[in-house]
């Protein structure tokens, strides 16, 4: 074993203070000296760090950061340095499984695919293709999502396709669409190299994107460090470094953000010229936030008025600003509306579209951006607008199908609705790829009941046996990162290629091959009778080239990229085309946004009810490239602590684990660093309940109950925290998944579920 | 002056719409978005109703039971099965149209009367009635294909 640093003990490594150009530091961890290195990028968070995979004798033996990569300048975090061992895990799925007489038994690929195809055909005959749904991931590659998108939209013609990205990044996309007319982050990570101030809202970046946090830490250690404002109810690693930390009560993001904007407008810290030239809706927004005086904010949120003023002064006077938001915003009440307030801050101050200023509506997963771009979730490929007939025609031309083949009569079905249709029995086949909903969905008892239904045919493709594969009718063994070639795009629009380094184990196949094979066996054909995918797609590079055409003229323009160009050097940011052959660091430099009626990805929503706006409504607004300033008033959470359930529960992530730990749980070191779930409670609450560190606690909500060892301290009284990663695949001796407790409800615009609050009660269990 | 007659219609329509949203919210608890948004929209109509009441006093409302009958007719049949949600949303939409039309008529009178307060109340309430209709229509469009083509009894 050779490693350049111990990322378990020292998560972020040594400081290299700087301003301007972030110095390189190559992090490496190999168990043996590789005989060669293969270019890739890390898939264990949304940061998308460029890395090389070390290979010896056809086996992955380690990773190292790519010094030339603009995202990480050589660095890797603990998950990236350790998580790759999962590829070599002896318990990988290597053969298809079919349920026979109630048991999953090994089968051939031909048997498994035949079963899926005959089931599909029967359902289409009897109930139309709308009886088939897909639930995918933020883990597949771009080419795979695009294949899946075409299979679903042009092949089957079902509106029911979404990803677990609905649970993690739907609000990021929704907020960008609300303000700017289209998905797409306006800034670049390089903005952090020079910025004067940073705002993190509901984003524990220190744990979530460790390498991006290294960049912030290095700025804080260098000359002219940026001022840091953190909004988070918990005293996280990120909050510890804040110049000002605002800790609002759970579910009160809107009052805090409205209060900040009110102070900034009132003090005249706004850029009137920019507002006038490039935005719509200022007067309405001003009116909405005006009610939120510092004392009113303090009363409702618990954030002291003087701290709010201090934060407003920093955010109002800095000459450049980078803001980020994540699950503390996206998975809480009024998610989209609160995320939009971050965009508003930048628009009001004119801090957008230039070096040093950027907004990161963050993603959670490594390839979530592609789920959105390629139409494998509730969006259409190339950020096209389902309400715009011209956009549908463009897709129909690309795929050579009739436009009516592509479902666009109402918004594509979002994940929570998709599960509801399964529950009600109108979706009769659910195909799950690369995700483990029986740990990650809210209200797990309900989710288990749905997947166990007799009349729901469940296909799961995954690399490992999980809580979800256990309830499948067919399990397909999937090849993963390192075992296949493809591209993916990080939250900063940076596209990386990940080359195949080793063969997949046993008979495992890539998701790409599986979807293309399904298309071939279903005999999907275009208008002229040619096979839909298989006539032109032999390799993932063919799919990438087809994808480039799909993006031509759209904001996510890939037409200037190729496998050759992405190989070697750094990742490249879209848009990349003839005009910007090396990609573009900032969108909207000219203050012209993607809101033009013929270009926009959406005609917008009512932020309070979620009602979709029509083209006619939009015509009346006629934004012509201006951004929207929108705001709403506060609404209390739908479930609040009461006498029976007196505590707030919030859930979240740990630095050492990713998602449901299917990969990170298989690394000895990551597992040892965070071996089990726990419930964190305040010292005051612990004293009240007579609880000490390590006591076993029953935590109960209206949905279910779980048992967790207690961890005492570093959290506000009245609030308990449970990490969501832990399920049952490696430890089933007690109920412990946080999502046994969470609520089935979602944001009206982004449809993202509310994981960040629920009312619970606790008591100590006597052994 | 027959304004009082229409104020009575409006007053009762807003009340019926508020009650109907509340009813649908409770009936469809298994659809979390329906439950929560209908709660919210019921509260909107309740607030409108309160605002209308002050004009009812000012112009001596003539009480009307017509909207009451309309609601009873609409939600008359005991519904069950896959069509229930779509049909309930359908009826809510019809009730919302009744409210909207009353507001249009009242606005014409408010202009003639030069009653600035009534004009302002119309502006506030009518905009939200439109948003109620928009939400209903969006949700109806979403539910329709799955309900009519795929769902069974």
mmCIF file with all atom_site columns, C-alpha atoms in Angstrom, chain B residues 3-152:
data_model
loop_
_atom_site.group_PDB
_atom_site.id
_atom_site.type_symbol
_atom_site.label_atom_id
_atom_site.label_alt_id
_atom_site.label_comp_id
_atom_site.label_asym_id
_atom_site.label_entity_id
_atom_site.label_seq_id
_atom_site.pdbx_PDB_ins_code
_atom_site.Cartn_x
_atom_site.Cartn_y
_atom_site.Cartn_z
_atom_site.occupancy
_atom_site.B_iso_or_equiv
_atom_site.pdbx_formal_charge
_atom_site.auth_seq_id
_atom_site.auth_comp_id
_atom_site.auth_asym_id
_atom_site.auth_atom_id
_atom_site.pdbx_PDB_model_num
ATOM 1   C CA . UNK B 1 3   ? -75.327 44.322 -6.894  1.00 0.00 ? 3   UNK B CA 1
ATOM 2   C CA . UNK B 1 4   ? -76.347 42.746 -3.602  1.00 0.00 ? 4   UNK B CA 1
ATOM 3   C CA . UNK B 1 5   ? -77.655 39.742 -5.507  1.00 0.00 ? 5   UNK B CA 1
ATOM 4   C CA . UNK B 1 6   ? -74.290 39.075 -7.154  1.00 0.00 ? 6   UNK B CA 1
ATOM 5   C CA . UNK B 1 7   ? -72.399 39.704 -3.951  1.00 0.00 ? 7   UNK B CA 1
ATOM 6   C CA . UNK B 1 8   ? -74.535 36.978 -2.462  1.00 0.00 ? 8   UNK B CA 1
ATOM 7   C CA . UNK B 1 9   ? -73.640 34.664 -5.332  1.00 0.00 ? 9   UNK B CA 1
ATOM 8   C CA . UNK B 1 10  ? -69.955 35.463 -4.968  1.00 0.00 ? 10  UNK B CA 1
ATOM 9   C CA . UNK B 1 11  ? -69.959 35.114 -1.205  1.00 0.00 ? 11  UNK B CA 1
ATOM 10  C CA . UNK B 1 12  ? -71.531 31.707 -1.368  1.00 0.00 ? 12  UNK B CA 1
ATOM 11  C CA . UNK B 1 13  ? -69.369 30.595 -4.333  1.00 0.00 ? 13  UNK B CA 1
ATOM 12  C CA . UNK B 1 14  ? -66.147 31.345 -2.484  1.00 0.00 ? 14  UNK B CA 1
ATOM 13  C CA . UNK B 1 15  ? -67.483 29.486 0.522   1.00 0.00 ? 15  UNK B CA 1
ATOM 14  C CA . UNK B 1 16  ? -68.421 26.466 -1.579  1.00 0.00 ? 16  UNK B CA 1
ATOM 15  C CA . UNK B 1 17  ? -65.064 26.467 -3.314  1.00 0.00 ? 17  UNK B CA 1
ATOM 16  C CA . UNK B 1 18  ? -63.238 26.658 0.004   1.00 0.00 ? 18  UNK B CA 1
ATOM 17  C CA . UNK B 1 19  ? -65.296 23.783 1.397   1.00 0.00 ? 19  UNK B CA 1
ATOM 18  C CA . UNK B 1 20  ? -64.810 21.722 -1.760  1.00 0.00 ? 20  UNK B CA 1
ATOM 19  C CA . UNK B 1 21  ? -61.024 22.141 -1.709  1.00 0.00 ? 21  UNK B CA 1
ATOM 20  C CA . UNK B 1 22  ? -61.053 21.102 1.932   1.00 0.00 ? 22  UNK B CA 1
ATOM 21  C CA . UNK B 1 23  ? -63.202 18.085 1.109   1.00 0.00 ? 23  UNK B CA 1
ATOM 22  C CA . UNK B 1 24  ? -60.961 16.943 -1.758  1.00 0.00 ? 24  UNK B CA 1
ATOM 23  C CA . UNK B 1 25  ? -57.882 17.495 0.386   1.00 0.00 ? 25  UNK B CA 1
ATOM 24  C CA . UNK B 1 26  ? -59.189 15.169 3.073   1.00 0.00 ? 26  UNK B CA 1
ATOM 25  C CA . UNK B 1 27  ? -60.551 12.626 0.621   1.00 0.00 ? 27  UNK B CA 1
ATOM 26  C CA . UNK B 1 28  ? -57.264 12.279 -1.274  1.00 0.00 ? 28  UNK B CA 1
ATOM 27  C CA . UNK B 1 29  ? -54.777 12.109 1.576   1.00 0.00 ? 29  UNK B CA 1
ATOM 28  C CA . UNK B 1 30  ? -52.919 9.356  -0.278  1.00 0.00 ? 30  UNK B CA 1
ATOM 29  C CA . UNK B 1 31  ? -51.962 11.890 -2.940  1.00 0.00 ? 31  UNK B CA 1
ATOM 30  C CA . UNK B 1 32  ? -49.629 14.140 -0.931  1.00 0.00 ? 32  UNK B CA 1
ATOM 31  C CA . UNK B 1 33  ? -49.584 16.967 -3.451  1.00 0.00 ? 33  UNK B CA 1
ATOM 32  C CA . UNK B 1 34  ? -53.382 17.018 -3.684  1.00 0.00 ? 34  UNK B CA 1
ATOM 33  C CA . UNK B 1 35  ? -53.753 17.015 0.081   1.00 0.00 ? 35  UNK B CA 1
ATOM 34  C CA . UNK B 1 36  ? -51.352 19.898 0.636   1.00 0.00 ? 36  UNK B CA 1
ATOM 35  C CA . UNK B 1 37  ? -52.125 22.166 -2.296  1.00 0.00 ? 37  UNK B CA 1
ATOM 36  C CA . UNK B 1 38  ? -55.879 21.787 -1.825  1.00 0.00 ? 38  UNK B CA 1
ATOM 37  C CA . UNK B 1 39  ? -55.418 22.796 1.821   1.00 0.00 ? 39  UNK B CA 1
ATOM 38  C CA . UNK B 1 40  ? -53.605 25.891 0.682   1.00 0.00 ? 40  UNK B CA 1
ATOM 39  C CA . UNK B 1 41  ? -56.140 26.750 -2.015  1.00 0.00 ? 41  UNK B CA 1
ATOM 40  C CA . UNK B 1 42  ? -58.990 26.220 0.424   1.00 0.00 ? 42  UNK B CA 1
ATOM 41  C CA . UNK B 1 43  ? -57.353 28.771 2.714   1.00 0.00 ? 43  UNK B CA 1
ATOM 42  C CA . UNK B 1 44  ? -57.133 31.226 -0.191  1.00 0.00 ? 44  UNK B CA 1
ATOM 43  C CA . UNK B 1 45  ? -60.878 30.968 -0.833  1.00 0.00 ? 45  UNK B CA 1
ATOM 44  C CA . UNK B 1 46  ? -61.575 31.275 2.885   1.00 0.00 ? 46  UNK B CA 1
ATOM 45  C CA . UNK B 1 47  ? -59.618 34.511 2.908   1.00 0.00 ? 47  UNK B CA 1
ATOM 46  C CA . UNK B 1 48  ? -61.474 35.767 -0.183  1.00 0.00 ? 48  UNK B CA 1
ATOM 47  C CA . UNK B 1 49  ? -64.732 34.913 1.484   1.00 0.00 ? 49  UNK B CA 1
ATOM 48  C CA . UNK B 1 50  ? -63.789 37.059 4.479   1.00 0.00 ? 50  UNK B CA 1
ATOM 49  C CA . UNK B 1 51  ? -62.971 39.976 2.208   1.00 0.00 ? 51  UNK B CA 1
ATOM 50  C CA . UNK B 1 52  ? -66.252 39.645 0.322   1.00 0.00 ? 52  UNK B CA 1
ATOM 51  C CA . UNK B 1 53  ? -68.197 39.650 3.592   1.00 0.00 ? 53  UNK B CA 1
ATOM 52  C CA . UNK B 1 54  ? -67.310 43.272 4.299   1.00 0.00 ? 54  UNK B CA 1
ATOM 53  C CA . UNK B 1 55  ? -68.804 44.315 0.944   1.00 0.00 ? 55  UNK B CA 1
ATOM 54  C CA . UNK B 1 56  ? -71.848 42.181 1.635   1.00 0.00 ? 56  UNK B CA 1
ATOM 55  C CA . UNK B 1 57  ? -72.482 44.333 4.692   1.00 0.00 ? 57  UNK B CA 1
ATOM 56  C CA . UNK B 1 58  ? -71.783 47.530 2.774   1.00 0.00 ? 58  UNK B CA 1
ATOM 57  C CA . UNK B 1 59  ? -74.205 46.706 -0.042  1.00 0.00 ? 59  UNK B CA 1
ATOM 58  C CA . UNK B 1 60  ? -76.725 44.603 1.930   1.00 0.00 ? 60  UNK B CA 1
ATOM 59  C CA . UNK B 1 61  ? -76.065 41.197 0.457   1.00 0.00 ? 61  UNK B CA 1
ATOM 60  C CA . UNK B 1 62  ? -78.975 39.164 -0.783  1.00 0.00 ? 62  UNK B CA 1
ATOM 61  C CA . UNK B 1 63  ? -78.136 35.622 0.248   1.00 0.00 ? 63  UNK B CA 1
ATOM 62  C CA . UNK B 1 64  ? -78.014 33.035 -2.484  1.00 0.00 ? 64  UNK B CA 1
ATOM 63  C CA . UNK B 1 65  ? -78.053 29.285 -2.241  1.00 0.00 ? 65  UNK B CA 1
ATOM 64  C CA . UNK B 1 66  ? -77.373 28.676 -5.931  1.00 0.00 ? 66  UNK B CA 1
ATOM 65  C CA . UNK B 1 67  ? -73.658 27.862 -5.588  1.00 0.00 ? 67  UNK B CA 1
ATOM 66  C CA . UNK B 1 68  ? -74.509 25.565 -2.722  1.00 0.00 ? 68  UNK B CA 1
ATOM 67  C CA . UNK B 1 69  ? -76.810 23.602 -5.031  1.00 0.00 ? 69  UNK B CA 1
ATOM 68  C CA . UNK B 1 70  ? -74.162 23.631 -7.735  1.00 0.00 ? 70  UNK B CA 1
ATOM 69  C CA . UNK B 1 71  ? -71.628 22.092 -5.386  1.00 0.00 ? 71  UNK B CA 1
ATOM 70  C CA . UNK B 1 72  ? -74.094 19.482 -4.180  1.00 0.00 ? 72  UNK B CA 1
ATOM 71  C CA . UNK B 1 73  ? -74.932 18.550 -7.768  1.00 0.00 ? 73  UNK B CA 1
ATOM 72  C CA . UNK B 1 74  ? -71.300 18.381 -8.769  1.00 0.00 ? 74  UNK B CA 1
ATOM 73  C CA . UNK B 1 75  ? -70.097 16.245 -5.904  1.00 0.00 ? 75  UNK B CA 1
ATOM 74  C CA . UNK B 1 76  ? -73.365 14.295 -5.718  1.00 0.00 ? 76  UNK B CA 1
ATOM 75  C CA . UNK B 1 77  ? -72.360 10.813 -6.726  1.00 0.00 ? 77  UNK B CA 1
ATOM 76  C CA . UNK B 1 78  ? -70.371 8.665  -4.348  1.00 0.00 ? 78  UNK B CA 1
ATOM 77  C CA . UNK B 1 79  ? -67.211 8.111  -6.309  1.00 0.00 ? 79  UNK B CA 1
ATOM 78  C CA . UNK B 1 80  ? -64.706 5.343  -5.936  1.00 0.00 ? 80  UNK B CA 1
ATOM 79  C CA . UNK B 1 81  ? -62.053 3.745  -8.115  1.00 0.00 ? 81  UNK B CA 1
ATOM 80  C CA . UNK B 1 82  ? -59.486 5.164  -10.488 1.00 0.00 ? 82  UNK B CA 1
ATOM 81  C CA . UNK B 1 83  ? -61.649 7.943  -11.916 1.00 0.00 ? 83  UNK B CA 1
ATOM 82  C CA . UNK B 1 84  ? -62.364 9.550  -8.554  1.00 0.00 ? 84  UNK B CA 1
ATOM 83  C CA . UNK B 1 85  ? -59.452 11.942 -8.413  1.00 0.00 ? 85  UNK B CA 1
ATOM 84  C CA . UNK B 1 86  ? -59.886 13.175 -11.966 1.00 0.00 ? 86  UNK B CA 1
ATOM 85  C CA . UNK B 1 87  ? -63.624 13.700 -11.501 1.00 0.00 ? 87  UNK B CA 1
ATOM 86  C CA . UNK B 1 88  ? -63.145 15.523 -8.191  1.00 0.00 ? 88  UNK B CA 1
ATOM 87  C CA . UNK B 1 89  ? -60.574 17.872 -9.731  1.00 0.00 ? 89  UNK B CA 1
ATOM 88  C CA . UNK B 1 90  ? -62.919 18.370 -12.670 1.00 0.00 ? 90  UNK B CA 1
ATOM 89  C CA . UNK B 1 91  ? -65.686 19.518 -10.309 1.00 0.00 ? 91  UNK B CA 1
ATOM 90  C CA . UNK B 1 92  ? -63.356 21.788 -8.394  1.00 0.00 ? 92  UNK B CA 1
ATOM 91  C CA . UNK B 1 93  ? -62.436 23.436 -11.670 1.00 0.00 ? 93  UNK B CA 1
ATOM 92  C CA . UNK B 1 94  ? -66.105 24.025 -12.504 1.00 0.00 ? 94  UNK B CA 1
ATOM 93  C CA . UNK B 1 95  ? -66.685 25.617 -9.096  1.00 0.00 ? 95  UNK B CA 1
ATOM 94  C CA . UNK B 1 96  ? -63.632 27.814 -9.595  1.00 0.00 ? 96  UNK B CA 1
ATOM 95  C CA . UNK B 1 97  ? -65.134 29.030 -12.889 1.00 0.00 ? 97  UNK B CA 1
ATOM 96  C CA . UNK B 1 98  ? -68.301 30.003 -11.051 1.00 0.00 ? 98  UNK B CA 1
ATOM 97  C CA . UNK B 1 99  ? -66.210 32.092 -8.656  1.00 0.00 ? 99  UNK B CA 1
ATOM 98  C CA . UNK B 1 100 ? -64.212 33.652 -11.452 1.00 0.00 ? 100 UNK B CA 1
ATOM 99  C CA . UNK B 1 101 ? -67.306 34.652 -13.396 1.00 0.00 ? 101 UNK B CA 1
ATOM 100 C CA . UNK B 1 102 ? -68.857 36.218 -10.300 1.00 0.00 ? 102 UNK B CA 1
ATOM 101 C CA . UNK B 1 103 ? -65.700 38.267 -9.862  1.00 0.00 ? 103 UNK B CA 1
ATOM 102 C CA . UNK B 1 104 ? -65.800 39.435 -13.476 1.00 0.00 ? 104 UNK B CA 1
ATOM 103 C CA . UNK B 1 105 ? -69.388 40.590 -13.036 1.00 0.00 ? 105 UNK B CA 1
ATOM 104 C CA . UNK B 1 106 ? -68.639 42.296 -9.706  1.00 0.00 ? 106 UNK B CA 1
ATOM 105 C CA . UNK B 1 107 ? -65.674 44.076 -11.227 1.00 0.00 ? 107 UNK B CA 1
ATOM 106 C CA . UNK B 1 108 ? -67.879 45.657 -13.869 1.00 0.00 ? 108 UNK B CA 1
ATOM 107 C CA . UNK B 1 109 ? -70.098 47.017 -11.117 1.00 0.00 ? 109 UNK B CA 1
ATOM 108 C CA . UNK B 1 110 ? -67.109 48.179 -9.085  1.00 0.00 ? 110 UNK B CA 1
ATOM 109 C CA . UNK B 1 111 ? -65.885 50.192 -12.059 1.00 0.00 ? 111 UNK B CA 1
ATOM 110 C CA . UNK B 1 112 ? -69.286 51.819 -12.475 1.00 0.00 ? 112 UNK B CA 1
ATOM 111 C CA . UNK B 1 113 ? -69.509 52.546 -8.771  1.00 0.00 ? 113 UNK B CA 1
ATOM 112 C CA . UNK B 1 114 ? -65.934 53.823 -8.677  1.00 0.00 ? 114 UNK B CA 1
ATOM 113 C CA . UNK B 1 115 ? -65.541 51.730 -5.524  1.00 0.00 ? 115 UNK B CA 1
ATOM 114 C CA . UNK B 1 116 ? -61.751 51.666 -5.276  1.00 0.00 ? 116 UNK B CA 1
ATOM 115 C CA . UNK B 1 117 ? -61.783 49.244 -2.371  1.00 0.00 ? 117 UNK B CA 1
ATOM 116 C CA . UNK B 1 118 ? -63.918 46.735 -4.238  1.00 0.00 ? 118 UNK B CA 1
ATOM 117 C CA . UNK B 1 119 ? -61.738 47.131 -7.321  1.00 0.00 ? 119 UNK B CA 1
ATOM 118 C CA . UNK B 1 120 ? -58.625 46.382 -5.285  1.00 0.00 ? 120 UNK B CA 1
ATOM 119 C CA . UNK B 1 121 ? -60.283 43.386 -3.655  1.00 0.00 ? 121 UNK B CA 1
ATOM 120 C CA . UNK B 1 122 ? -61.253 42.079 -7.072  1.00 0.00 ? 122 UNK B CA 1
ATOM 121 C CA . UNK B 1 123 ? -57.726 42.455 -8.312  1.00 0.00 ? 123 UNK B CA 1
ATOM 122 C CA . UNK B 1 124 ? -56.303 40.513 -5.385  1.00 0.00 ? 124 UNK B CA 1
ATOM 123 C CA . UNK B 1 125 ? -58.898 37.741 -5.306  1.00 0.00 ? 125 UNK B CA 1
ATOM 124 C CA . UNK B 1 126 ? -59.421 37.292 -9.036  1.00 0.00 ? 126 UNK B CA 1
ATOM 125 C CA . UNK B 1 127 ? -55.694 36.813 -9.632  1.00 0.00 ? 127 UNK B CA 1
ATOM 126 C CA . UNK B 1 128 ? -55.637 34.051 -7.064  1.00 0.00 ? 128 UNK B CA 1
ATOM 127 C CA . UNK B 1 129 ? -58.795 32.442 -8.459  1.00 0.00 ? 129 UNK B CA 1
ATOM 128 C CA . UNK B 1 130 ? -56.997 32.219 -11.785 1.00 0.00 ? 130 UNK B CA 1
ATOM 129 C CA . UNK B 1 131 ? -54.050 30.556 -10.044 1.00 0.00 ? 131 UNK B CA 1
ATOM 130 C CA . UNK B 1 132 ? -56.430 28.058 -8.454  1.00 0.00 ? 132 UNK B CA 1
ATOM 131 C CA . UNK B 1 133 ? -57.829 27.232 -11.897 1.00 0.00 ? 133 UNK B CA 1
ATOM 132 C CA . UNK B 1 134 ? -54.345 27.000 -13.387 1.00 0.00 ? 134 UNK B CA 1
ATOM 133 C CA . UNK B 1 135 ? -53.249 24.509 -10.776 1.00 0.00 ? 135 UNK B CA 1
ATOM 134 C CA . UNK B 1 136 ? -56.389 22.431 -11.228 1.00 0.00 ? 136 UNK B CA 1
ATOM 135 C CA . UNK B 1 137 ? -56.008 22.411 -14.982 1.00 0.00 ? 137 UNK B CA 1
ATOM 136 C CA . UNK B 1 138 ? -52.325 21.413 -14.781 1.00 0.00 ? 138 UNK B CA 1
ATOM 137 C CA . UNK B 1 139 ? -53.086 18.578 -12.387 1.00 0.00 ? 139 UNK B CA 1
ATOM 138 C CA . UNK B 1 140 ? -56.069 17.433 -14.464 1.00 0.00 ? 140 UNK B CA 1
ATOM 139 C CA . UNK B 1 141 ? -53.922 17.319 -17.610 1.00 0.00 ? 141 UNK B CA 1
ATOM 140 C CA . UNK B 1 142 ? -51.285 15.320 -15.735 1.00 0.00 ? 142 UNK B CA 1
ATOM 141 C CA . UNK B 1 143 ? -53.781 12.792 -14.389 1.00 0.00 ? 143 UNK B CA 1
ATOM 142 C CA . UNK B 1 144 ? -55.910 12.391 -17.508 1.00 0.00 ? 144 UNK B CA 1
ATOM 143 C CA . UNK B 1 145 ? -53.884 10.092 -19.797 1.00 0.00 ? 145 UNK B CA 1
ATOM 144 C CA . UNK B 1 146 ? -52.903 7.631  -17.071 1.00 0.00 ? 146 UNK B CA 1
ATOM 145 C CA . UNK B 1 147 ? -56.428 7.555  -15.677 1.00 0.00 ? 147 UNK B CA 1
ATOM 146 C CA . UNK B 1 148 ? -58.218 7.130  -18.989 1.00 0.00 ? 148 UNK B CA 1
ATOM 147 C CA . UNK B 1 149 ? -55.810 4.846  -20.812 1.00 0.00 ? 149 UNK B CA 1
ATOM 148 C CA . UNK B 1 150 ? -53.988 2.718  -18.273 1.00 0.00 ? 150 UNK B CA 1
ATOM 149 C CA . UNK B 1 151 ? -55.748 2.588  -14.934 1.00 0.00 ? 151 UNK B CA 1
ATOM 150 C CA . UNK B 1 152 ? -58.371 -0.065 -14.370 1.00 0.00 ? 152 UNK B CA 1
#
